[in-house]
Amino acid sequence: MKNLLQLTFLLLSIGLMTSCAVKQEQEADDTIDFITQQYGLMIEQLEASPTILNPKSIIDEKMKYIPPKEWTSGFFPGSLWYIYELTGDEAWIPYAVKYTEALDTIQYYTGNHDVGFMIYCSYGNGFRLTGKPYEEVIVNAAKSLSTRYIPEAGIIQSWNANPSKDWECPVIIDNMMNLELLFNATKLSGDSSFYHIAVTHADNTIKNHYRPDYGTWHVLDYNKADGTIRHRNTHQGYSDESTWARGHSWGVYGFVMCYRETGNQKYLEQAEKALDFIANHPNYPEDGVPYWDYDSPDIPNTYRDASAGAILASALYELSTYSTKRDYKAWADTIMQTLSGPRYLAPLGENGHFILMHSVGSLPHNSEVDVPLNYADYYFLEALKRKRDLES
Ligand code: GLY
């Protein structure tokens, strides 16, 4: 009798788990169907133009298109590559190629550190998925980024000096994201100097960019001659001493990626500790999508940042394959469940044909507040793909 009861319980549990998995799979398929329709409409709109347009956001109901030199120019082509990967539908390839190759000149761009975002999300994904001959572009972009390396300070200078803020050599936490280009350029070219720059920058970020509680400063101003810190400030956060949510997500993602590329445990531990900061933060919402700054005094009556949530989810899926310190996959699933729900996922044909609503570009500048952003979509797509890979 006891055995029969146990067997019945076991069979019921298996049945419940299977039906949950089937339901989740169906929801993921529905989200991907929605995305293909939404971005299909986006492409239709863009293709009606005689010139190549690159969409970033929709502001006051007007589409904001950006030139190749804008830091987010790689995300729309990168999203097209992810949609191709998620659907397997080769009809997306010509579009992904067209919007990627429109960024051709960026491989030589040395005006700021964002060349990593611009080239690796576009050409990097194209190369990964199709083996197209993009090696030279990737290596040239790494050379351009390396021109901003300051050996005396051991960091890549993110932005140019800004006398109005008394910044001599500003480095932002976001810069961790650009290191992926460098790691891959070393693999493609055999030139280890890119790898060396990437790990030196990451090591100095650990040393200088994190507070004792593993919150982050957004902007560090380095002394170029000796690498000492002149100022610790914010640009897009609430205050110099607050932790700006997207910047913190960039840091987590960057250190998970550095662990993948080097196998060095210290990068894994840095990501784990930065995540402890979030998990223990009283202002981190249970649904997983952060407010725009962890320390905004207006919480809960202020904006969430879907982009910070999407970046975090993508990083958490990858981390779940390296670490069992927490249930990182369940955490990522919570964020994705929220982002895939009606609060964040746009209605079909609305939201300028972007996927996610409610991101924040820069609240202190009253710029791109509570709008769709192309990088929120990009990291949401990447997270969907990572989730699917983990579950298949
Ligand atoms: N890297 C700029 C930003 O995240 O807004």
Short mmCIF file of C-alpha atoms and ligand atoms in Angstrom, two decimals, residues 71 113-114 117 172 174 236 244 246 250 361 375, ligand 1:
data_model
loop_
_atom_site.label_atom_id
_atom_site.label_comp_id
_atom_site.label_asym_id
_atom_site.label_seq_id
_atom_site.Cartn_x
_atom_site.Cartn_y
_atom_site.Cartn_z
CA TRP A 71 27.34 53.31 -29.51
CA HIS A 113 35.53 52.42 -26.37
CA ASP A 114 32.18 51.36 -27.84
CA PHE A 117 29.70 46.70 -28.75
CA ILE A 172 33.11 53.35 -17.18
CA ASP A 174 30.30 49.36 -19.18
CA GLN A 236 23.85 57.92 -15.80
CA TRP A 244 23.40 52.45 -11.53
CA ARG A 246 22.56 48.88 -16.13
CA TRP A 250 27.33 45.25 -17.63
CA GLY A 361 18.76 55.41 -21.30
CA TYR A 375 19.99 46.86 -26.69
N1 GLY B 1 27.15 52.19 -22.39
C1 GLY B 1 26.16 53.17 -22.23
C2 GLY B 1 24.92 52.71 -21.57
O1 GLY B 1 24.79 51.61 -21.11
O2 GLY B 1 24.02 53.51 -21.50
#
